[in-house]
Coordinates of C-alpha atoms in Angstrom, one line a residue:
Chain A
M1 CA -2.8 12.5 15.0
S2 CA -4.6 15.8 15.6
D3 CA -4.5 16.9 12.0
L4 CA -6.5 14.0 10.6
P5 CA -9.5 15.4 8.9
K6 CA -13.0 14.5 10.2
H7 CA -14.3 13.8 6.6
V8 CA -12.6 12.8 3.5
H9 CA -14.0 13.5 0.0
I10 CA -13.4 10.9 -2.7
H11 CA -13.6 11.7 -6.4
E12 CA -14.0 8.3 -8.1
E13 CA -11.8 8.0 -11.2
G14 CA -12.2 4.3 -11.8
P15 CA -14.6 4.3 -14.8
R16 CA -12.5 6.9 -16.6
E17 CA -9.0 5.8 -15.6
G18 CA -9.8 2.1 -15.8
I19 CA -11.7 2.0 -19.1
Q20 CA -9.0 4.2 -20.6
I21 CA -6.2 1.8 -19.9
E22 CA -7.7 -1.7 -19.7
K23 CA -7.2 -3.9 -22.7
R24 CA -10.7 -5.2 -22.7
N25 CA -13.2 -2.6 -23.9
L26 CA -16.6 -2.8 -22.3
A27 CA -20.0 -2.5 -24.0
V28 CA -21.6 0.9 -23.4
S29 CA -24.3 -0.8 -21.3
D30 CA -21.6 -2.3 -19.0
K31 CA -19.8 1.1 -18.7
V32 CA -23.1 2.7 -17.8
R33 CA -24.0 0.0 -15.3
F34 CA -20.6 0.3 -13.6
I35 CA -21.0 4.0 -13.2
E36 CA -24.6 3.8 -12.0
T37 CA -23.6 1.2 -9.4
I38 CA -20.8 3.3 -8.1
A39 CA -23.3 6.3 -7.8
E40 CA -25.3 4.2 -5.4
T41 CA -22.5 3.9 -2.8
G42 CA -22.5 7.5 -1.5
V43 CA -19.6 8.7 -3.8
K44 CA -20.5 12.2 -4.8
Q45 CA -18.4 12.7 -7.9
I46 CA -17.5 10.2 -10.6
D47 CA -15.3 10.7 -13.5
C48 CA -17.1 8.8 -16.2
V49 CA -15.4 9.4 -19.5
S50 CA -12.5 11.2 -21.1
F51 CA -12.5 13.0 -24.4
M52 CA -9.4 11.7 -26.1
N53 CA -8.4 11.0 -29.7
P54 CA -10.0 7.6 -30.4
K55 CA -6.8 6.6 -32.2
R56 CA -4.8 7.0 -29.0
V57 CA -7.5 5.9 -26.5
P58 CA -9.9 3.7 -28.5
N59 CA -11.9 2.6 -25.4
M60 CA -13.2 6.1 -25.0
A61 CA -14.5 6.4 -28.6
D62 CA -18.0 5.9 -27.2
A63 CA -17.7 8.6 -24.5
D64 CA -20.6 10.6 -25.8
E65 CA -22.9 7.6 -25.9
V66 CA -21.9 6.6 -22.3
A67 CA -22.5 10.1 -21.0
K68 CA -25.9 10.2 -22.5
A69 CA -27.0 6.8 -21.3
I70 CA -26.3 7.2 -17.6
R71 CA -29.4 7.5 -15.4
K72 CA -28.2 10.2 -13.1
R73 CA -28.8 10.8 -9.4
D74 CA -29.4 14.4 -8.3
D75 CA -26.8 14.2 -5.5
V76 CA -23.9 12.9 -7.7
R77 CA -21.7 14.8 -10.1
Y78 CA -20.9 12.9 -13.3
T79 CA -17.8 14.4 -14.8
G80 CA -15.5 13.9 -17.8
L81 CA -11.9 14.6 -18.4
W82 CA -10.7 16.8 -21.3
L83 CA -7.1 17.9 -22.0
N84 CA -7.9 20.2 -25.0
T85 CA -10.5 22.7 -26.0
R86 CA -12.2 20.3 -28.4
G87 CA -12.7 17.9 -25.5
L88 CA -14.2 20.6 -23.3
E89 CA -16.6 21.5 -26.1
R90 CA -17.6 17.8 -26.4
A91 CA -18.2 17.8 -22.6
L92 CA -20.4 20.9 -22.8
A93 CA -22.6 19.3 -25.4
L94 CA -23.4 16.4 -23.2
P95 CA -25.5 15.8 -20.1
L96 CA -22.4 15.9 -17.8
D97 CA -21.3 18.0 -14.9
V98 CA -18.6 20.2 -16.4
V99 CA -16.4 21.2 -13.5
G100 CA -14.3 24.3 -14.2
S101 CA -10.7 23.3 -13.9
I102 CA -7.2 24.5 -15.0
R103 CA -4.8 21.7 -15.8
M104 CA -1.1 22.4 -16.0
T105 CA 1.8 19.9 -16.1
A106 CA 5.0 20.6 -14.2
S107 CA 7.2 18.6 -16.6
E108 CA 7.6 20.1 -20.1
T109 CA 8.3 16.7 -21.7
F110 CA 5.3 15.1 -20.1
S111 CA 3.1 18.0 -21.1
V112 CA 4.1 17.5 -24.8
K113 CA 3.7 13.7 -24.7
N114 CA 0.4 13.8 -22.8
T115 CA -1.3 16.7 -24.5
N116 CA 0.9 17.6 -27.4
K117 CA 1.4 21.1 -26.0
T118 CA 4.3 22.8 -24.2
I119 CA 3.7 24.4 -20.8
A120 CA 3.4 27.8 -22.4
Q121 CA 0.9 26.6 -25.0
T122 CA -1.1 24.9 -22.2
E123 CA -1.2 28.1 -20.2
A124 CA -2.6 30.0 -23.2
E125 CA -5.2 27.3 -23.8
Q126 CA -6.3 27.5 -20.1
R127 CA -7.2 31.1 -20.8
S128 CA -9.5 30.0 -23.6
W129 CA -11.1 27.5 -21.3
M130 CA -11.7 30.3 -18.8
E131 CA -13.5 32.2 -21.4
I132 CA -15.6 29.2 -22.3
Y133 CA -16.4 28.7 -18.6
R134 CA -17.4 32.3 -18.3
D135 CA -19.6 32.1 -21.4
N136 CA -21.3 29.0 -20.0
D137 CA -21.7 30.1 -16.4
I138 CA -19.3 27.4 -15.1
A139 CA -17.6 28.2 -11.9
L140 CA -13.9 27.5 -11.6
E141 CA -13.2 24.8 -9.0
W142 CA -9.8 23.0 -9.0
G143 CA -6.5 23.6 -10.5
Y144 CA -4.4 20.5 -11.3
V145 CA -0.6 20.2 -11.4
M146 CA 0.2 17.0 -13.2
T147 CA 3.6 15.2 -12.6
A148 CA 3.9 17.2 -9.4
F149 CA 6.1 14.6 -7.9
G150 CA 8.2 13.4 -10.8
C151 CA 8.2 12.6 -14.4
S152 CA 8.9 9.3 -16.2
F153 CA 10.6 11.3 -19.0
E154 CA 12.4 14.0 -17.1
G155 CA 12.9 12.2 -13.7
E156 CA 13.0 14.7 -10.9
V157 CA 10.5 17.6 -11.1
P158 CA 12.0 20.4 -8.9
V159 CA 9.7 21.7 -6.2
E160 CA 10.2 25.2 -7.7
N161 CA 8.5 24.1 -10.9
V162 CA 5.5 22.8 -9.0
L163 CA 5.3 26.1 -7.1
K164 CA 5.5 28.0 -10.4
M165 CA 2.6 25.9 -11.8
V166 CA 0.5 26.6 -8.8
E167 CA 1.2 30.3 -9.1
T168 CA 0.3 30.2 -12.8
I169 CA -3.0 28.5 -12.1
L170 CA -3.8 30.9 -9.3
N171 CA -2.9 33.9 -11.5
I172 CA -5.2 32.6 -14.3
G173 CA -8.1 32.3 -11.8
T174 CA -7.4 35.8 -10.4
E175 CA -7.2 37.2 -14.0
Y176 CA -10.8 36.0 -14.7
G177 CA -12.1 37.0 -11.2
Q178 CA -12.6 33.3 -10.4
P179 CA -11.2 32.1 -7.1
L180 CA -10.1 28.5 -7.0
K181 CA -11.5 26.0 -4.6
G182 CA -8.0 24.5 -4.3
I183 CA -5.1 22.8 -6.1
Y184 CA -4.7 19.1 -6.8
L185 CA -1.1 17.8 -6.9
A186 CA -1.1 14.8 -9.1
D187 CA 1.5 12.0 -8.8
T188 CA 0.8 11.1 -12.4
V189 CA 3.5 8.5 -12.7
G190 CA 3.8 7.2 -9.2
F191 CA 7.1 8.8 -7.9
A192 CA 5.9 10.1 -4.6
T193 CA 6.9 8.9 -1.1
P194 CA 5.4 10.1 2.1
L195 CA 8.4 12.4 2.5
D196 CA 7.7 14.0 -0.9
I197 CA 4.1 14.4 0.1
E198 CA 5.2 16.3 3.3
T199 CA 7.8 18.3 1.5
R200 CA 5.7 19.4 -1.5
I201 CA 2.5 20.0 0.4
G202 CA 4.6 21.8 2.9
A203 CA 6.2 24.0 0.2
V204 CA 2.8 24.9 -1.3
R205 CA 1.4 25.7 2.1
E206 CA 4.3 27.8 3.1
R207 CA 3.6 30.1 0.2
W208 CA -0.2 29.9 0.2
P209 CA -1.2 28.9 3.8
D210 CA -4.9 28.8 3.1
L211 CA -5.0 27.0 -0.2
K212 CA -6.9 23.8 -0.1
I213 CA -5.0 20.8 -1.4
G214 CA -6.2 17.6 -3.1
L215 CA -4.2 14.6 -4.2
H216 CA -4.3 12.5 -7.3
L217 CA -2.1 9.5 -6.5
H218 CA -1.0 6.4 -8.3
D219 CA 0.2 3.3 -6.4
T220 CA 2.9 2.5 -8.9
R221 CA 5.6 1.6 -6.5
G222 CA 3.8 0.6 -3.4
T223 CA 3.8 3.9 -1.6
G224 CA 0.2 4.9 -2.5
M225 CA -1.5 4.2 0.8
A226 CA 1.5 5.5 2.8
N227 CA 1.2 8.7 0.8
V228 CA -2.6 8.9 1.5
Y229 CA -1.8 8.5 5.2
A230 CA 1.0 11.1 5.1
A231 CA -1.5 13.5 3.5
L232 CA -4.3 12.7 6.0
R233 CA -1.9 13.5 8.8
M234 CA -1.5 17.0 7.2
G235 CA -5.2 17.4 7.1
V236 CA -5.7 16.8 3.4
D237 CA -9.3 15.6 2.9
Q238 CA -9.7 15.5 -0.9
F239 CA -8.5 12.5 -3.0
D240 CA -8.9 11.1 -6.5
S241 CA -9.0 7.3 -6.4
S242 CA -10.3 4.3 -8.3
V243 CA -12.4 1.4 -7.2
A244 CA -10.3 -1.8 -7.3
G245 CA -7.2 0.3 -7.9
L246 CA -8.1 0.6 -11.6
G247 CA -6.2 2.9 -13.8
G248 CA -2.9 4.2 -14.9
C249 CA -1.9 6.8 -17.4
P250 CA -1.7 5.5 -21.0
F251 CA 1.1 7.8 -21.8
A252 CA 3.3 7.3 -18.8
E253 CA 5.7 4.9 -20.4
H254 CA 5.7 2.2 -17.8
K255 CA 3.8 -1.0 -17.5
G256 CA 2.9 -2.9 -14.4
A257 CA 1.1 -1.9 -11.3
A258 CA 0.3 1.6 -12.3
G259 CA -3.2 2.0 -11.1
N260 CA -4.7 4.8 -9.0
V261 CA -4.8 4.5 -5.2
C262 CA -7.7 2.2 -4.5
S263 CA -10.9 3.9 -3.4
E264 CA -12.3 1.2 -1.2
D265 CA -8.9 0.6 0.5
I266 CA -8.8 4.4 1.3
V267 CA -12.4 4.3 2.5
F268 CA -11.6 1.2 4.7
M269 CA -8.5 2.9 6.2
C270 CA -10.5 6.2 6.8
H271 CA -13.4 4.5 8.5
E272 CA -11.1 2.4 10.7
M273 CA -9.5 5.6 11.8
D274 CA -12.9 7.2 12.5
I275 CA -12.7 9.5 9.4
E276 CA -16.1 9.7 7.6
T277 CA -16.4 9.4 3.9
G278 CA -20.2 9.2 3.4
I279 CA -19.5 6.1 1.5
D280 CA -21.0 2.6 2.1
L281 CA -17.8 0.5 2.1
E282 CA -19.5 -2.8 1.5
A283 CA -21.3 -1.4 -1.5
L284 CA -18.1 0.1 -2.9
I285 CA -16.3 -3.3 -2.4
E286 CA -19.1 -4.8 -4.6
C287 CA -18.3 -2.2 -7.3
A288 CA -14.7 -3.3 -7.1
R289 CA -15.7 -6.9 -7.6
M290 CA -17.9 -5.9 -10.4
A291 CA -14.9 -4.3 -12.0
E292 CA -13.0 -7.6 -11.9
D293 CA -15.9 -9.3 -13.5
L294 CA -16.2 -6.7 -16.2
F295 CA -12.5 -6.5 -17.1
G296 CA -12.0 -10.2 -16.6
H297 CA -8.9 -10.2 -14.4
E298 CA -7.8 -9.7 -10.9
L299 CA -7.3 -6.1 -9.9
P300 CA -4.9 -4.7 -7.3
G301 CA -7.4 -3.6 -4.6
K302 CA -6.8 -5.4 -1.3
V303 CA -9.9 -5.1 0.9
M304 CA -12.0 -6.3 -2.0
H305 CA -10.3 -9.6 -1.7
A306 CA -9.9 -10.0 2.0
G307 CA -13.2 -8.3 3.0
S308 CA -13.7 -5.5 5.5
L309 CA -13.6 -6.1 9.2
Q310 CA -17.4 -5.7 9.5
R311 CA -18.1 -9.4 9.8
F312 CA -15.7 -9.8 12.8
R313 CA -17.6 -7.0 14.6
Q314 CA -20.9 -8.6 13.9
V315 CA -19.6 -11.9 15.5
A316 CA -18.4 -10.1 18.6
Chain B
M1 CA 9.8 13.7 10.3
S2 CA 12.5 13.8 12.9
D3 CA 11.8 10.3 14.3
L4 CA 12.5 8.5 11.1
P5 CA 15.2 6.0 11.7
K6 CA 18.5 6.3 9.9
H7 CA 18.7 2.6 9.2
V8 CA 16.0 0.0 8.9
H9 CA 16.6 -3.7 9.4
I10 CA 14.6 -6.2 7.3
H11 CA 14.1 -9.8 8.3
E12 CA 13.2 -11.5 5.0
E13 CA 10.2 -13.9 5.4
G14 CA 9.5 -14.7 1.8
P15 CA 10.9 -18.1 1.4
R16 CA 9.2 -19.3 4.6
E17 CA 5.9 -17.4 4.4
G18 CA 5.7 -17.8 0.6
I19 CA 6.5 -21.5 0.3
Q20 CA 4.2 -22.2 3.2
I21 CA 1.1 -20.9 1.6
E22 CA 1.7 -21.0 -2.2
K23 CA -0.2 -23.8 -4.1
R24 CA 2.7 -24.7 -6.2
N25 CA 5.4 -26.5 -4.2
L26 CA 9.0 -25.9 -5.4
A27 CA 11.8 -28.4 -5.8
V28 CA 14.3 -28.3 -3.0
S29 CA 16.9 -27.0 -5.5
D30 CA 14.6 -24.1 -6.4
K31 CA 13.9 -23.3 -2.8
V32 CA 17.6 -23.2 -2.1
R33 CA 18.4 -21.1 -5.1
F34 CA 15.7 -18.6 -4.1
I35 CA 17.2 -18.3 -0.6
E36 CA 20.8 -18.1 -1.8
T37 CA 19.9 -15.3 -4.3
I38 CA 18.2 -13.3 -1.5
A39 CA 21.3 -13.7 0.6
E40 CA 23.3 -11.9 -2.0
T41 CA 21.2 -8.7 -1.8
G42 CA 22.5 -7.4 1.6
V43 CA 19.5 -8.9 3.6
K44 CA 21.1 -10.1 6.9
Q45 CA 18.4 -12.5 8.1
I46 CA 16.3 -14.8 6.0
D47 CA 13.6 -17.1 7.4
C48 CA 14.1 -20.2 5.2
V49 CA 11.8 -22.9 6.5
S50 CA 9.1 -23.7 9.0
F51 CA 8.8 -26.9 11.1
M52 CA 5.1 -27.7 10.7
N53 CA 3.1 -30.9 10.6
P54 CA 3.5 -31.9 6.9
K55 CA -0.2 -32.8 6.9
R56 CA -1.1 -29.2 7.6
V57 CA 1.8 -27.6 5.6
P58 CA 2.9 -30.1 3.0
N59 CA 5.2 -27.6 1.2
M60 CA 7.5 -27.6 4.3
A61 CA 7.8 -31.4 4.4
D62 CA 11.3 -31.0 3.0
A63 CA 12.4 -28.3 5.4
D64 CA 15.4 -30.3 6.7
E65 CA 16.6 -31.0 3.2
V66 CA 16.4 -27.4 2.3
A67 CA 18.2 -26.2 5.4
K68 CA 21.0 -28.6 4.8
A69 CA 21.4 -27.7 1.1
I70 CA 21.8 -23.9 1.4
R71 CA 25.4 -22.7 0.8
K72 CA 25.6 -20.1 3.5
R73 CA 27.3 -16.7 3.7
D74 CA 29.0 -15.8 7.0
D75 CA 27.3 -12.4 7.2
V76 CA 23.7 -13.7 6.8
R77 CA 21.6 -15.5 9.4
Y78 CA 19.4 -18.4 8.0
T79 CA 16.5 -19.0 10.4
G80 CA 13.5 -21.3 10.7
L81 CA 10.2 -20.9 12.4
W82 CA 8.9 -23.4 15.0
L83 CA 5.7 -23.2 16.9
N84 CA 6.3 -26.2 19.2
T85 CA 9.1 -27.9 21.0
R86 CA 9.4 -30.6 18.4
G87 CA 10.0 -27.9 15.7
L88 CA 12.7 -26.3 17.9
E89 CA 14.4 -29.6 18.3
R90 CA 14.4 -30.1 14.5
A91 CA 15.8 -26.7 14.0
L92 CA 18.6 -27.4 16.5
A93 CA 19.6 -30.5 14.6
L94 CA 20.1 -28.6 11.4
P95 CA 22.7 -26.1 10.1
L96 CA 20.4 -23.2 10.8
D97 CA 20.8 -20.1 13.0
V98 CA 18.5 -20.8 15.8
V99 CA 17.4 -17.4 17.1
G100 CA 16.2 -17.5 20.7
S101 CA 12.6 -16.3 20.7
I102 CA 9.4 -16.4 22.8
R103 CA 6.2 -16.6 20.8
M104 CA 2.8 -15.8 22.4
T105 CA -0.5 -15.1 20.8
A106 CA -2.8 -12.4 22.1
S107 CA -6.0 -14.1 21.0
E108 CA -6.9 -17.4 22.8
T109 CA -8.8 -18.8 19.8
F110 CA -6.1 -18.0 17.3
S111 CA -3.5 -19.5 19.7
V112 CA -5.5 -22.8 19.7
K113 CA -6.2 -22.8 15.9
N114 CA -2.6 -21.9 15.0
T115 CA -0.6 -24.0 17.5
N116 CA -3.2 -26.2 19.1
K117 CA -2.4 -24.7 22.5
T118 CA -4.1 -22.3 24.8
I119 CA -2.3 -19.1 25.9
A120 CA -1.5 -20.7 29.3
Q121 CA -0.2 -23.9 27.6
T122 CA 1.9 -21.7 25.3
E123 CA 3.4 -19.9 28.2
A124 CA 4.4 -23.1 29.8
E125 CA 6.0 -24.3 26.6
Q126 CA 7.9 -21.1 26.3
R127 CA 9.6 -21.9 29.6
S128 CA 10.7 -25.3 28.2
W129 CA 12.1 -23.5 25.2
M130 CA 14.1 -21.2 27.5
E131 CA 15.6 -24.3 29.1
I132 CA 16.5 -25.6 25.7
Y133 CA 18.1 -22.3 24.8
R134 CA 20.1 -22.3 28.0
D135 CA 21.3 -25.9 27.4
N136 CA 22.3 -24.9 23.9
D137 CA 23.9 -21.6 24.6
I138 CA 21.4 -19.7 22.6
A139 CA 20.8 -16.1 23.5
L140 CA 17.2 -14.9 23.8
E141 CA 16.5 -12.2 21.2
W142 CA 13.0 -11.3 20.3
G143 CA 9.6 -11.9 21.8
Y144 CA 6.7 -12.1 19.4
V145 CA 3.0 -11.1 20.1
M146 CA 0.9 -12.7 17.4
T147 CA -2.5 -11.3 16.5
A148 CA -1.5 -8.1 18.3
F149 CA -3.9 -5.9 16.2
G150 CA -6.9 -8.2 15.8
C151 CA -7.9 -11.8 15.2
S152 CA -9.9 -13.3 12.4
F153 CA -11.8 -15.5 15.0
E154 CA -12.2 -13.1 17.9
G155 CA -12.3 -9.8 16.0
E156 CA -10.9 -7.1 18.2
V157 CA -8.0 -7.9 20.5
P158 CA -8.0 -5.5 23.4
V159 CA -4.8 -3.4 23.9
E160 CA -4.7 -4.7 27.4
N161 CA -4.3 -8.3 26.2
V162 CA -1.4 -7.2 24.1
L163 CA 0.2 -5.5 27.0
K164 CA -0.3 -8.6 29.1
M165 CA 1.4 -10.7 26.5
V166 CA 4.4 -8.3 26.4
E167 CA 4.6 -8.5 30.2
T168 CA 4.4 -12.3 30.1
I169 CA 7.2 -12.4 27.6
L170 CA 9.4 -10.0 29.5
N171 CA 8.8 -11.9 32.7
I172 CA 9.9 -15.2 31.1
G173 CA 13.0 -13.5 29.9
T174 CA 13.8 -12.1 33.4
E175 CA 13.0 -15.4 35.0
Y176 CA 15.8 -17.0 33.0
G177 CA 18.1 -14.1 33.3
Q178 CA 17.9 -13.4 29.6
P179 CA 17.1 -9.9 28.6
L180 CA 15.1 -9.4 25.4
K181 CA 16.4 -7.5 22.4
G182 CA 12.8 -6.3 21.9
I183 CA 9.3 -7.2 21.1
Y184 CA 7.7 -7.8 17.8
L185 CA 4.0 -6.9 17.4
A186 CA 2.6 -9.1 14.6
D187 CA -0.5 -8.1 12.6
T188 CA -0.9 -11.8 11.8
V189 CA -4.2 -11.3 10.0
G190 CA -4.0 -7.8 8.6
F191 CA -6.3 -5.8 10.8
A192 CA -4.0 -2.8 11.6
T193 CA -4.4 0.7 10.4
P194 CA -1.8 3.5 11.0
L195 CA -3.9 4.7 13.9
D196 CA -3.6 1.2 15.5
I197 CA 0.1 1.2 14.9
E198 CA 0.4 4.5 16.8
T199 CA -2.0 3.5 19.6
R200 CA -0.5 0.1 20.2
I201 CA 3.1 1.0 19.9
G202 CA 2.3 4.0 22.0
A203 CA 0.7 1.9 24.7
V204 CA 3.7 -0.5 24.8
R205 CA 6.1 2.4 25.0
E206 CA 4.2 4.1 27.7
R207 CA 4.7 1.1 29.9
W208 CA 8.2 0.1 28.7
P209 CA 9.7 3.3 27.3
D210 CA 13.1 1.7 26.4
L211 CA 11.8 -1.5 24.8
K212 CA 12.7 -1.9 21.2
I213 CA 9.8 -2.7 18.9
G214 CA 9.7 -4.7 15.6
L215 CA 6.7 -5.2 13.3
H216 CA 5.5 -8.2 11.4
L217 CA 2.8 -6.8 9.1
H218 CA 0.5 -8.3 6.5
D219 CA -0.9 -6.1 3.7
T220 CA -4.3 -7.9 3.8
R221 CA -6.5 -4.8 3.5
G222 CA -4.2 -2.3 1.8
T223 CA -2.9 -0.5 4.9
G224 CA 0.5 -2.4 5.0
M225 CA 2.7 0.3 3.6
A226 CA 0.8 3.0 5.5
N227 CA 1.4 1.0 8.7
V228 CA 5.1 0.8 7.9
Y229 CA 5.3 4.5 7.4
A230 CA 3.4 5.2 10.6
A231 CA 5.9 3.0 12.4
L232 CA 8.9 4.6 10.7
R233 CA 7.6 8.0 12.0
M234 CA 7.7 6.5 15.5
G235 CA 11.3 5.4 15.0
V236 CA 10.6 1.7 14.5
D237 CA 13.5 0.3 12.5
Q238 CA 12.9 -3.5 12.5
F239 CA 10.4 -5.1 10.1
D240 CA 9.6 -8.6 8.9
S241 CA 8.7 -8.6 5.2
S242 CA 8.6 -10.8 2.1
V243 CA 10.0 -10.3 -1.3
A244 CA 7.3 -9.7 -3.9
G245 CA 4.8 -9.6 -1.0
L246 CA 4.7 -13.3 -0.7
G247 CA 3.0 -15.0 2.2
G248 CA 0.0 -15.1 4.4
C249 CA -0.9 -17.3 7.4
P250 CA -2.3 -20.7 6.3
F251 CA -4.6 -20.7 9.4
A252 CA -6.0 -17.2 9.2
E253 CA -9.3 -18.2 7.6
H254 CA -9.3 -15.6 4.9
K255 CA -8.3 -15.9 1.3
G256 CA -7.1 -13.1 -1.0
A257 CA -4.5 -10.5 -0.7
A258 CA -3.0 -11.7 2.6
G259 CA 0.7 -11.5 1.9
N260 CA 3.3 -9.9 4.1
V261 CA 4.3 -6.3 3.4
C262 CA 6.6 -6.4 0.5
S263 CA 10.3 -6.2 1.2
E264 CA 11.4 -4.4 -1.9
D265 CA 8.6 -1.9 -1.7
I266 CA 9.7 -1.1 1.9
V267 CA 13.3 -0.8 0.8
F268 CA 12.3 1.4 -2.1
M269 CA 10.3 3.7 0.2
C270 CA 13.1 3.8 2.8
H271 CA 15.8 4.6 0.3
E272 CA 13.7 7.3 -1.3
M273 CA 13.3 8.9 2.1
D274 CA 17.1 8.6 2.8
I275 CA 16.8 5.7 5.2
E276 CA 19.5 3.1 4.7
T277 CA 18.8 -0.6 4.6
G278 CA 22.1 -2.0 3.5
I279 CA 20.2 -3.8 0.7
D280 CA 20.7 -3.6 -3.0
L281 CA 17.2 -2.7 -4.2
E282 CA 17.8 -3.7 -7.8
A283 CA 19.1 -7.1 -6.7
L284 CA 16.1 -7.5 -4.4
I285 CA 13.7 -6.7 -7.2
E286 CA 15.3 -9.4 -9.2
C287 CA 14.6 -11.9 -6.3
A288 CA 10.9 -10.8 -6.4
R289 CA 10.8 -11.4 -10.2
M290 CA 12.4 -14.8 -9.5
A291 CA 9.6 -15.6 -7.1
E292 CA 7.0 -14.9 -9.8
D293 CA 8.8 -17.2 -12.1
L294 CA 9.1 -19.9 -9.4
F295 CA 5.6 -19.8 -8.3
G296 CA 4.2 -19.2 -11.7
H297 CA 1.8 -16.3 -11.1
E298 CA 1.8 -12.5 -10.6
L299 CA 2.7 -11.5 -7.1
P300 CA 1.5 -8.4 -5.3
G301 CA 4.8 -6.4 -5.1
K302 CA 4.6 -3.1 -6.9
V303 CA 8.1 -1.7 -7.5
M304 CA 9.1 -5.1 -9.0
H305 CA 6.6 -4.4 -11.8
A306 CA 7.1 -0.7 -12.3
G307 CA 10.8 -0.6 -11.6
S308 CA 12.6 1.7 -9.2
L309 CA 13.4 5.3 -10.0
Q310 CA 17.1 4.6 -10.6
R311 CA 16.8 4.7 -14.4
F312 CA 15.3 8.1 -14.4
R313 CA 18.2 9.4 -12.3
Q314 CA 20.7 7.8 -14.7
V315 CA 19.1 9.7 -17.6
A316 CA 19.1 13.0 -15.7

């Protein structure tokens, strides 16, 4: 167990991933309240909105309004997701924390379906983002490899393709004199097993031993938390996750239990294994329950329904 | 990854754990159909009924009828659960596979609430079961330590108490000249994390290095599949689980997501990691979907909603 990290960093994706895919759209005031409540739990980065075509993702049509209305804490970063240059420009015009990132997809078909661009076109666009970052004094932070564990159109995504995407991302950073903080491998459509986590992180580390790795996981087929644990064993300390297990990719072509790994379940598991997160678990559980109220149906998170173990310790 | 087993054995608990706790009681014919369908998937042992006080568990009032009605396959064992001598006698009178077992609870309070007997009284009763097994030519197979990872009344259950229960069980077996096949550690109320799995299995193995270990896990707080994976890494190849994640202990004093770890999610994860189970995953997924139809609400299993990865491989 020696490689378990001492501290795990959670990037909260629930407001963005959840609102994006849920049937019920929320009022701007509810979106803002949800984000502000999460910001009180100790989470240090919250993905609040995405900049998508409102015809494809109507629930995000009010992204600008939401971004403007949030009362922000100084110690929390409020981010947004863009997948094209227009989205990045929208983000820059708003009171959001624009985090310099490079986003490639390992599957050609998924790239086209999700962003309407081939891998080659995406690579070219990333360079234009780098120029925008430079012009706006934005530091490059993370590179993302989407569909790094499989693709719901192409099926298997060879490890070599993932390594190639990592290399492309690192090269773009180098080209612009901007070193990356690390690379996120995203299991966008929920194909990964713990063995895949070990194999793919292992392959990346073999080639770039010092590269920091983050994971963006979906619990589509029940392996989400096992994958988190497999990654923790390898010392991974950076995860995207969603309160209540909200989320799912709207373009992934499957329905059902497609949400992100659940933030408070991860926090629970970490705390119980003496891994710090800096997050108040009970407060985060309340956010998950708020999400159920807001969206009006049961959500897949577990510890939000059963409660943490705190009360048993208070009795003892 | 070298300790991953080559083959994992699943004891299916869904019909018993599910029917026991679900609000909607099923017709005998539906219970039987559910069991018979599971028996076609390659699962080799199915817990079909429990012998409980019908006042406490009304859905099992027809246990005898169900046990008699099942059309049985020769290569499947159809078992029942008893927690007292009267239940064992009912099981013996029925066309069921009575599996010789010893059942102790590591938490005194839980023992009393679940079976109305202290640990000492339970130990005495196990001896009377051993005599019944002897008189009926039934081989002793597994010992079970319930609440081996924590108790929803007492909170923490010290490792020493678990070891003591294992010792008690092994001694009873020895006393009657009946060696045990192994010991099941049951996370009856869903307290375990992967670290607990490693610590507690480690502690048992340190003392009894050759003892086979099985796990009965509940995914109460989101760690279920991570716990399965932690156990697989330690070579554990024997799990209780429920199709669709049905189940939960009716006396555990918590509501919410308290079901067993989900059979088809485990089978999916195993197959994807090249671990055999002898089970037809697609057929088991159909059983999980049947469970949703029968009980009339969504169940927590994941792969049953998203589908396996088979179809992506057929495309490729």
